[in-house]
Amino acid sequence: MPQIHELSGVEQAAAVRRGELRSIDLVEHYLTRIAAHSDTVGAFVTVTPDAAREQARVLDEVPFASRERRHPGPLYGVPVAIKDLTLTAGVRTTFGSAAFVDHVPSVDADVVRLLRAAGTVSLGKTTAAELGCALYTEGEVAPPARNPWDLTCTAGGSSGGAAAAVAAGLVPFAQGSDGGGSNRIPAALCGLVGYKPTRGLVSGGPLGAGGFGLPSHGPIARTVTDAAALLDAMAVPVPGEPYLPPAAPPGTPLAAGDHLAAGGYLAAARAADPGRLRIGRFTTPMLADEPVHPDCLAAVDTAAALLADAGHDVVEVPAPLGPQLWPLFETIWYVLALSPVPPQRQAQLLPLTRLLRERGQAISAATLVTTLSELQVQVRRAMHAVAGLDLLLCPTLSRPQAPVGWFTETGDPAEDFDRQRRFSPYCAVFNVTGQPSVSVPVADSAAGQPVGVLLTGQAGADATVLAAAAQLEQRAGRTGRHPEIWWADGSATVKASEPQRAGGAATSRTSDIR
């Protein structure tokens, strides 16, 4: 029998529904792998084994006839991980910072509550860049997030721990957040699917003011179908959000606890049939005048050929925005770094964070308002330019990898920040526009490391983006590829015993730890 982590998250849930596995089997398997490999790849900052076991046992005790009513959807009993920037009631949330090393929130983020309502089981908190400020994850509260494909390289950020955990087989999928590429950058580096939803699709509550519309919670997964299933669980409308959600595809739950019909984003991904699309392809960097690595250009060539072969019209187009956007974006990024930090703890912040906050404090209200107005002018122009296109195709990054410590090696936080801009000159544009955007692995670099491309759709067209991403994923044929650590010792193989009977309680099982 395959090891549990060889199954996708959706497959694991199906095994639970069939009575072949229990939620506690999944939890124990992944806890064993976390204990063996988390520090190696810098995946988790906080692990919650007791809470996970208890939640799994409660789920396993629910009679089969009651499960769909109490926890609708295709993720029942499957473990997940929560990014350390995301509030979790009663569970330490450090925001990736030594300044918050002992911080324990009293409330859950809406997305945490919704994932629990879908029947997922949190195993803990994944490492994140300090206050979400960087595209790498190298802080002082946990080991650096390393790329499971090459431990000398970064897993990216700010959702670096989430990507490291998924790629190493420590969790089937993970919640992340993306304010400037923070899901898509780690996904591209680690050979995963990283998704940023349309602005307003996923609640950012219950606290916070919306970050000027830049950040959004989203999934990091090994497959597009797993990402879509996780998105279905997250994309439940919540009253009071500052941005109205787009219309949902058929079958998407309208409230937490609603039954998920045979539809939603998972159905779109499973069908992998977006219809014939007009796809605009470009490779010109948008936020920096930066040479693009040949491996990243080749990945776009590969994706374009695969999409054209699927029947789509792939046409060369100019980049919708250019380097003139950068001064506007960086102004907003400086202001976003001004998260409340106790004065007595500000000295514990990393040099980059301190620099961004210093620059943010120097920005006047008038400058901020003017910047936001000019950003909207730029967005309007860009949306008019791409109005006749269903999707945009471009590189995710300007180069395939970066070594751990490369961004900070000069000791100058200003140089660190500029290197980040040049390394990722594409992703943040689509946080500004609010469009749905996904990184999909399609090729290998000359060094054998995964390389992703971005597919970006029209606002609200998340189902189309996911269907096209699934189609591209199928044609690229890379879902069975894993880094060496995937096969390392410290994993569990569950022996299936008597299937659970419909309507009955969970039966006992045994696990072998190899």
Coordinates of C-alpha atoms in Angstrom, one line a residue:
M1 CA 0.0 0.0 0.0
P2 CA 1.3 3.5 -0.8
Q3 CA 2.5 5.6 2.2
I4 CA -0.1 8.0 3.3
H5 CA 1.8 11.1 2.1
E6 CA 1.9 9.7 -1.4
L7 CA -1.9 10.3 -1.6
S8 CA -3.2 13.7 -2.3
G9 CA -5.3 15.5 0.3
V10 CA -8.5 14.8 -1.6
E11 CA -7.5 11.1 -1.9
Q12 CA -6.8 10.9 1.8
A13 CA -10.2 12.3 2.6
A14 CA -11.8 9.8 0.2
A15 CA -10.0 7.0 2.1
V16 CA -11.4 8.3 5.4
R17 CA -14.9 8.4 3.9
R18 CA -14.5 4.8 2.6
G19 CA -13.3 3.7 6.1
E20 CA -9.9 2.7 4.8
L21 CA -8.2 5.3 7.0
R22 CA -9.1 7.3 10.1
S23 CA -8.2 10.9 10.7
I24 CA -6.0 9.8 13.6
D25 CA -4.0 7.6 11.2
L26 CA -3.3 10.6 9.0
V27 CA -2.4 12.8 12.0
E28 CA 0.0 10.3 13.5
H29 CA 1.7 9.7 10.1
Y30 CA 2.4 13.4 9.6
L31 CA 3.4 14.1 13.1
T32 CA 6.0 11.4 12.8
R33 CA 7.3 13.0 9.6
I34 CA 7.3 16.4 11.2
A35 CA 9.3 15.2 14.1
A36 CA 11.8 13.6 11.7
H37 CA 12.2 16.4 9.1
S38 CA 10.6 19.7 10.1
D39 CA 13.8 21.3 11.4
T40 CA 15.8 20.1 8.4
V41 CA 13.6 22.1 6.0
G42 CA 12.5 24.8 8.5
A43 CA 8.8 24.0 8.1
F44 CA 7.1 24.4 11.5
V45 CA 7.6 27.0 14.2
T46 CA 4.9 25.5 16.5
V47 CA 3.5 21.9 16.4
T48 CA 0.2 21.1 18.2
P49 CA 0.2 17.3 18.5
D50 CA -2.2 17.0 21.4
A51 CA -4.8 19.3 19.9
A52 CA -4.5 17.6 16.5
R53 CA -4.9 14.1 18.0
E54 CA -7.9 15.2 20.0
Q55 CA -9.6 16.8 17.0
A56 CA -8.9 13.8 14.9
R57 CA -10.4 11.5 17.5
V58 CA -13.6 13.6 17.7
L59 CA -13.9 13.5 13.9
D60 CA -13.4 9.7 13.9
E61 CA -16.2 9.3 16.4
V62 CA -18.8 11.0 14.3
P63 CA -21.1 8.4 12.7
F64 CA -20.7 8.2 8.9
A65 CA -24.3 9.3 8.4
S66 CA -23.6 12.6 10.2
R67 CA -20.3 13.5 8.7
E68 CA -21.6 15.2 5.5
R69 CA -24.1 17.2 7.5
R70 CA -21.6 18.4 10.1
H71 CA -18.5 18.8 8.0
P72 CA -19.5 19.1 4.3
G73 CA -17.0 18.9 1.6
P74 CA -14.1 16.7 0.4
L75 CA -11.6 17.4 3.2
Y76 CA -13.0 15.6 6.2
G77 CA -10.3 14.4 8.6
V78 CA -7.3 15.6 6.5
P79 CA -4.4 17.4 8.3
V80 CA -3.5 21.0 7.3
A81 CA -1.0 23.6 8.6
I82 CA -1.6 27.2 9.3
K83 CA 0.9 30.0 8.5
D84 CA 2.4 31.7 11.5
L85 CA 1.1 35.1 10.3
T86 CA -2.5 33.8 10.7
L87 CA -4.3 34.2 14.1
T88 CA -5.0 31.0 15.9
A89 CA -6.8 31.2 19.2
G90 CA -4.8 29.6 22.0
V91 CA -1.9 28.7 19.7
R92 CA 1.3 30.7 19.6
T93 CA 1.4 33.1 16.7
T94 CA 4.8 34.8 16.4
F95 CA 4.3 36.6 13.1
G96 CA 7.8 35.2 12.2
S97 CA 9.3 37.6 14.8
A98 CA 11.3 37.3 18.0
A99 CA 9.3 40.4 19.1
F100 CA 6.2 38.1 19.3
V101 CA 7.8 34.9 20.4
D102 CA 5.4 34.4 23.3
H103 CA 2.3 35.9 21.6
V104 CA -0.9 33.8 21.9
P105 CA -4.0 35.2 20.2
S106 CA -7.5 35.0 21.7
V107 CA -9.3 34.7 18.4
D108 CA -9.1 32.6 15.2
A109 CA -8.8 34.2 11.8
D110 CA -11.9 33.5 9.8
V111 CA -9.9 31.2 7.5
V112 CA -8.8 29.1 10.4
R113 CA -12.4 28.8 11.6
L114 CA -13.6 27.9 8.1
L115 CA -10.9 25.2 7.6
R116 CA -11.9 23.6 10.9
A117 CA -15.6 23.7 9.8
A118 CA -14.6 21.8 6.7
G119 CA -13.2 19.0 8.8
T120 CA -9.5 19.6 8.4
V121 CA -7.2 19.1 11.4
S122 CA -4.4 21.7 12.0
L123 CA -1.0 20.2 13.0
G124 CA 0.4 23.6 13.9
K125 CA 2.0 26.8 12.5
T126 CA 4.4 27.0 9.6
T127 CA 7.4 29.4 9.6
A128 CA 6.9 32.7 7.9
A129 CA 8.9 35.8 7.1
E130 CA 8.9 38.4 9.8
L131 CA 5.6 40.3 9.6
G132 CA 5.3 39.0 6.1
C133 CA 7.8 41.6 4.9
A134 CA 10.2 39.4 2.8
L135 CA 10.0 36.8 0.0
Y136 CA 12.4 34.5 2.0
T137 CA 11.9 33.0 5.4
E138 CA 15.0 33.3 7.5
G139 CA 14.0 34.7 11.0
E140 CA 15.1 34.1 14.6
V141 CA 12.1 32.1 15.9
A142 CA 12.7 28.9 13.8
P143 CA 15.3 27.4 11.4
P144 CA 15.3 29.0 7.9
A145 CA 12.8 27.6 5.5
R146 CA 14.9 25.5 3.1
N147 CA 13.9 24.2 -0.3
P148 CA 13.4 20.4 0.0
W149 CA 14.7 20.0 -3.5
D150 CA 18.1 21.6 -2.5
L151 CA 18.7 22.4 1.2
T152 CA 21.2 25.0 0.3
C153 CA 18.4 27.1 -1.3
T154 CA 15.6 29.1 0.1
A155 CA 12.0 27.8 0.2
G156 CA 10.9 31.4 -0.4
G157 CA 8.5 33.5 1.6
S158 CA 6.6 34.7 3.2
S159 CA 4.8 31.4 3.2
G160 CA 8.2 29.5 3.1
G161 CA 7.5 27.1 5.9
A162 CA 4.2 26.1 4.3
A163 CA 5.9 25.3 1.0
A164 CA 8.7 23.4 2.7
A165 CA 6.2 21.3 4.7
V166 CA 4.1 20.4 1.6
A167 CA 7.1 19.7 -0.7
A168 CA 8.8 17.5 2.0
G169 CA 5.6 15.5 2.6
L170 CA 5.0 16.8 6.2
V171 CA 1.5 17.9 5.4
P172 CA -0.7 17.3 2.3
F173 CA -1.5 21.0 1.8
A174 CA -1.3 24.2 3.8
Q175 CA -2.9 27.6 4.3
G176 CA -0.8 30.5 3.3
S177 CA -1.2 34.2 2.5
D178 CA -0.1 36.3 -0.4
G179 CA 0.4 40.1 -0.3
G180 CA 3.1 40.4 -2.9
G181 CA 3.7 36.8 -4.1
S182 CA 4.0 35.1 -0.8
N183 CA 2.2 31.9 -1.9
R184 CA 3.3 31.8 -5.5
I185 CA 7.0 32.5 -4.9
P186 CA 7.5 29.6 -2.5
A187 CA 5.4 27.3 -4.7
A188 CA 7.5 28.1 -7.7
L189 CA 10.7 27.4 -5.8
C190 CA 9.5 24.2 -4.3
G191 CA 7.6 22.7 -7.3
L192 CA 4.1 23.3 -5.9
V193 CA 0.9 25.0 -6.8
G194 CA 0.5 28.3 -5.0
Y195 CA -2.7 30.3 -5.4
K196 CA -3.7 33.9 -4.8
P197 CA -7.5 34.3 -5.1
T198 CA -9.4 37.2 -6.5
R199 CA -9.5 40.1 -4.1
G200 CA -12.4 39.6 -1.7
L201 CA -13.0 35.9 -2.4
V202 CA -11.5 34.8 1.0
S203 CA -12.1 36.7 4.2
G204 CA -9.2 38.4 5.9
G205 CA -11.1 38.9 9.1
P206 CA -12.0 39.2 11.9
L207 CA -9.2 41.7 12.6
G208 CA -7.3 44.1 10.3
A209 CA -8.2 46.7 7.7
G210 CA -7.6 44.7 4.5
G211 CA -4.1 45.8 3.7
F212 CA -5.2 48.1 0.9
G213 CA -6.5 45.0 -0.9
L214 CA -3.0 43.5 -1.5
P215 CA -3.0 40.4 0.8
S216 CA -5.2 37.3 0.6
H217 CA -5.3 33.9 2.2
G218 CA -4.9 31.0 -0.2
P219 CA -3.7 27.4 -0.6
I220 CA -0.4 25.9 -1.2
A221 CA -0.6 22.3 -2.4
R222 CA 1.0 19.6 -4.6
T223 CA -1.9 19.5 -7.1
V224 CA -4.4 21.9 -8.5
T225 CA -7.3 19.8 -7.3
D226 CA -6.0 19.9 -3.7
A227 CA -5.5 23.7 -4.0
A228 CA -9.1 24.0 -5.3
A229 CA -10.5 21.9 -2.5
L230 CA -8.8 24.0 0.1
L231 CA -10.0 27.1 -1.7
D232 CA -13.6 25.9 -1.5
A233 CA -13.2 25.5 2.2
M234 CA -11.8 29.1 2.6
A235 CA -14.0 30.9 0.1
V236 CA -17.1 31.2 2.3
P237 CA -18.6 34.7 2.4
V238 CA -18.2 36.5 5.8
P239 CA -20.2 39.6 6.6
G240 CA -18.3 42.9 7.0
E241 CA -15.4 42.3 4.7
P242 CA -14.1 45.4 2.9
Y243 CA -14.1 43.9 -0.6
L244 CA -17.2 42.2 -2.1
P245 CA -16.6 38.6 -3.1
P246 CA -17.0 37.7 -6.8
A247 CA -19.8 35.4 -7.8
A248 CA -19.0 31.8 -6.8
P249 CA -19.2 28.8 -9.2
P250 CA -22.1 26.4 -8.8
G251 CA -21.9 24.2 -5.8
T252 CA -19.7 26.6 -3.7
P253 CA -21.0 26.8 -0.1
L254 CA -22.6 30.1 0.7
A255 CA -22.0 29.9 4.5
A256 CA -19.9 27.8 6.9
G257 CA -21.7 24.5 7.4
D258 CA -23.6 24.6 4.1
H259 CA -23.4 21.3 2.1
L260 CA -21.0 21.4 -0.8
A261 CA -22.7 20.1 -3.9
A262 CA -20.9 18.5 -6.9
G263 CA -19.5 21.8 -7.9
G264 CA -17.3 24.6 -6.6
Y265 CA -13.7 25.2 -7.5
L266 CA -12.8 21.6 -7.0
A267 CA -15.2 20.6 -9.8
A268 CA -13.6 23.1 -12.1
A269 CA -10.1 21.7 -11.3
R270 CA -11.3 18.1 -11.7
A271 CA -12.8 18.9 -15.1
A272 CA -9.6 20.6 -16.2
D273 CA -11.6 22.1 -19.2
P274 CA -11.8 25.8 -19.2
G275 CA -13.0 26.0 -22.8
R276 CA -11.0 27.6 -25.5
L277 CA -9.1 30.6 -24.1
R278 CA -7.2 33.6 -25.5
I279 CA -4.0 33.7 -23.5
G280 CA -1.6 36.6 -23.6
R281 CA 2.0 35.6 -23.1
F282 CA 4.8 37.9 -22.0
T283 CA 8.2 37.6 -20.3
T284 CA 9.2 41.3 -19.7
P285 CA 9.7 41.9 -16.0
M286 CA 7.2 44.5 -14.6
L287 CA 8.8 45.8 -11.4
A288 CA 12.4 45.9 -12.4
D289 CA 14.6 46.1 -15.5
E290 CA 16.1 42.7 -14.8
P291 CA 17.5 40.0 -17.1
V292 CA 15.3 36.8 -16.9
H293 CA 17.1 33.5 -16.4
P294 CA 17.0 31.2 -19.5
D295 CA 15.4 28.5 -17.3
C296 CA 12.5 30.8 -16.5
L297 CA 12.0 31.8 -20.1
A298 CA 12.2 28.1 -21.2
A299 CA 9.4 27.3 -18.7
V300 CA 7.1 29.9 -20.3
D301 CA 7.9 28.4 -23.7
T302 CA 7.0 25.0 -22.4
A303 CA 3.7 26.2 -20.8
A304 CA 2.8 28.1 -24.0
A305 CA 3.4 25.1 -26.1
L306 CA 1.3 22.8 -23.8
L307 CA -1.5 25.3 -23.7
A308 CA -1.5 25.8 -27.5
D309 CA -1.6 22.1 -27.9
A310 CA -4.7 22.0 -25.7
G311 CA -6.4 24.3 -28.2
H312 CA -5.9 27.7 -26.7
D313 CA -4.9 30.8 -28.6
V314 CA -1.6 31.9 -27.1
V315 CA -0.5 35.3 -28.3
E316 CA 2.4 37.5 -27.5
V317 CA 1.4 40.7 -25.7
P318 CA 3.2 43.6 -23.9
A319 CA 3.5 43.4 -20.1
P320 CA 0.4 45.1 -18.7
L321 CA 2.4 47.2 -16.3
G322 CA 6.0 48.3 -16.0
P323 CA 8.7 49.5 -13.6
Q324 CA 6.7 52.8 -13.1
L325 CA 4.6 50.8 -10.8
W326 CA 7.4 50.0 -8.4
P327 CA 7.7 53.3 -6.6
L328 CA 3.9 53.1 -5.9
F329 CA 4.0 49.6 -4.7
E330 CA 7.0 50.1 -2.4
T331 CA 5.3 53.0 -0.8
I332 CA 2.4 50.8 0.1
W333 CA 4.7 48.0 1.2
Y334 CA 6.5 50.4 3.6
V335 CA 3.2 51.4 5.2
L336 CA 2.1 47.7 5.5
A337 CA 5.2 47.0 7.5
L338 CA 3.9 49.3 10.2
S339 CA 2.1 46.5 12.1
P340 CA 1.8 47.4 15.8
V341 CA 4.9 46.3 17.7
P342 CA 5.4 47.0 21.4
P343 CA 8.0 49.8 21.7
Q344 CA 10.2 47.8 24.0
R345 CA 10.4 45.0 21.5
Q346 CA 11.1 46.9 18.3
A347 CA 14.9 46.4 18.7
Q348 CA 14.2 42.6 18.3
L349 CA 13.0 43.1 14.7
L350 CA 15.3 42.1 11.8
P351 CA 17.2 44.8 10.0
L352 CA 15.0 44.6 6.9
T353 CA 11.8 45.0 8.9
R354 CA 13.3 48.0 10.8
L355 CA 14.3 49.6 7.5
L356 CA 10.8 49.2 6.0
R357 CA 9.1 50.5 9.1
E358 CA 11.4 53.6 9.2
R359 CA 10.5 54.3 5.6
G360 CA 6.9 53.7 6.3
Q361 CA 6.9 56.2 9.3
A362 CA 8.2 58.9 7.0
I363 CA 5.3 58.6 4.6
S364 CA 2.6 61.3 5.1
A365 CA -1.1 60.7 4.8
A366 CA -1.2 62.9 1.8
T367 CA 1.5 60.9 0.1
L368 CA -0.3 57.6 0.9
V369 CA -3.6 58.9 -0.5
T370 CA -1.9 60.2 -3.7
T371 CA -0.1 56.9 -4.1
L372 CA -3.3 54.9 -3.8
S373 CA -5.0 57.1 -6.3
E374 CA -2.2 56.7 -8.8
L375 CA -2.1 53.0 -8.3
Q376 CA -5.8 52.8 -9.3
V377 CA -5.1 54.8 -12.4
Q378 CA -2.3 52.3 -13.3
V379 CA -4.7 49.4 -12.6
R380 CA -7.4 50.8 -14.8
R381 CA -5.0 51.2 -17.7
A382 CA -3.7 47.7 -17.3
M383 CA -7.2 46.2 -17.2
H384 CA -8.2 48.0 -20.4
A385 CA -5.0 46.6 -22.0
V386 CA -5.8 43.0 -21.1
A387 CA -9.6 43.2 -21.5
G388 CA -9.7 40.9 -24.5
L389 CA -7.6 38.2 -22.8
D390 CA -8.9 35.3 -20.6
L391 CA -5.5 34.6 -19.1
L392 CA -2.0 36.0 -18.8
L393 CA 1.1 33.7 -18.9
C394 CA 4.4 34.9 -17.6
P395 CA 7.3 33.7 -15.5
T396 CA 6.8 33.4 -11.7
L397 CA 10.3 34.6 -10.9
S398 CA 13.3 36.1 -12.8
R399 CA 15.5 33.2 -11.7
P400 CA 14.8 29.6 -10.6
Q401 CA 16.4 29.6 -7.2
A402 CA 18.4 31.6 -4.6
P403 CA 20.7 30.3 -1.8
V404 CA 19.7 30.6 1.8
G405 CA 21.4 33.8 3.0
W406 CA 21.7 35.4 -0.5
F407 CA 19.3 38.2 0.1
T408 CA 21.0 39.3 3.4
E409 CA 24.6 38.5 2.5
T410 CA 25.8 42.1 2.1
G411 CA 24.4 43.1 5.5
D412 CA 22.6 46.1 3.9
P413 CA 18.8 45.8 4.2
A414 CA 18.3 48.3 1.3
E415 CA 20.3 45.9 -1.0
D416 CA 18.3 43.0 0.5
F417 CA 15.0 44.7 -0.5
D418 CA 16.3 45.6 -4.0
R419 CA 17.4 42.0 -4.6
Q420 CA 13.9 40.8 -3.7
R421 CA 12.4 43.2 -6.3
R422 CA 14.7 41.9 -9.0
F423 CA 14.2 38.3 -8.0
S424 CA 10.4 38.6 -8.1
P425 CA 9.4 41.3 -10.7
Y426 CA 6.0 39.7 -11.6
C427 CA 3.9 38.4 -8.7
A428 CA 3.2 41.6 -6.8
V429 CA 1.6 43.3 -9.8
F430 CA -1.4 41.0 -9.5
N431 CA -1.8 41.8 -5.8
V432 CA -2.2 45.4 -6.9
T433 CA -4.7 44.5 -9.6
G434 CA -6.6 42.0 -7.4
Q435 CA -6.7 39.3 -10.1
P436 CA -6.6 35.6 -9.4
S437 CA -3.1 34.2 -10.0
V438 CA -1.5 30.8 -9.7
S439 CA 2.0 29.4 -10.0
V440 CA 2.2 26.0 -11.6
P441 CA 5.3 23.9 -11.9
V442 CA 6.0 23.0 -15.6
A443 CA 9.7 22.3 -16.0
D444 CA 13.1 21.8 -14.4
S445 CA 16.1 24.1 -14.4
A446 CA 19.4 23.0 -15.8
A447 CA 20.3 22.1 -12.2
G448 CA 17.3 19.8 -11.8
Q449 CA 15.2 22.2 -9.7
P450 CA 11.5 22.9 -10.4
V451 CA 10.5 26.0 -12.3
G452 CA 7.0 27.5 -12.2
V453 CA 5.0 29.8 -14.4
L454 CA 2.2 32.2 -13.5
L455 CA -1.3 32.0 -14.9
T456 CA -3.4 35.0 -14.1
G457 CA -7.1 35.5 -14.9
Q458 CA -9.7 38.2 -15.0
A459 CA -11.1 39.3 -11.6
G460 CA -13.6 36.8 -10.4
A461 CA -12.6 34.1 -12.9
D462 CA -11.0 31.8 -10.3
A463 CA -12.8 28.8 -11.7
T464 CA -11.3 29.4 -15.1
V465 CA -7.8 30.0 -13.7
L466 CA -8.0 26.7 -11.7
A467 CA -9.4 24.7 -14.7
A468 CA -6.6 26.0 -17.0
A469 CA -4.0 25.4 -14.3
A470 CA -5.3 21.8 -13.9
Q471 CA -5.2 21.3 -17.6
L472 CA -1.6 22.6 -17.8
E473 CA -0.6 20.4 -14.8
Q474 CA -2.0 17.3 -16.5
R475 CA -0.1 18.0 -19.7
A476 CA 3.1 18.9 -17.9
G477 CA 2.9 15.5 -16.1
R478 CA 4.9 16.5 -13.1
T479 CA 2.7 15.6 -10.1
G480 CA 4.6 12.4 -9.3
R481 CA 8.0 14.2 -8.9
H482 CA 9.3 14.6 -5.4
P483 CA 12.5 15.7 -3.7
E484 CA 14.7 13.1 -2.0
I485 CA 13.5 13.9 1.5
W486 CA 10.1 12.7 0.4
W487 CA 11.3 9.2 0.5
A488 CA 13.4 9.6 3.7
D489 CA 12.9 7.5 6.8
G490 CA 10.6 8.6 9.6
S491 CA 7.4 8.0 7.7
A492 CA 4.5 5.8 8.7
T493 CA 2.7 3.2 6.6
V494 CA -0.8 2.5 7.7
K495 CA -2.2 -1.0 7.4
A496 CA -5.8 -1.0 6.6
S497 CA -8.0 -3.3 8.7
E498 CA -11.7 -3.9 8.6
P499 CA -13.5 -1.0 6.8
Q500 CA -15.7 1.1 8.9
R501 CA -19.3 0.4 8.6
A502 CA -21.6 3.1 7.4
G503 CA -23.3 4.8 10.3
G504 CA -20.9 3.2 12.9
A505 CA -18.1 4.5 14.9
A506 CA -14.5 4.3 13.9
T507 CA -12.8 0.9 14.3
S508 CA -9.3 0.5 15.7
R509 CA -6.2 0.4 13.5
T510 CA -2.5 -0.2 13.9
S511 CA 0.4 1.8 12.4
D512 CA 3.9 0.7 11.6
I513 CA 6.6 3.3 12.0
R514 CA 9.4 2.5 9.6

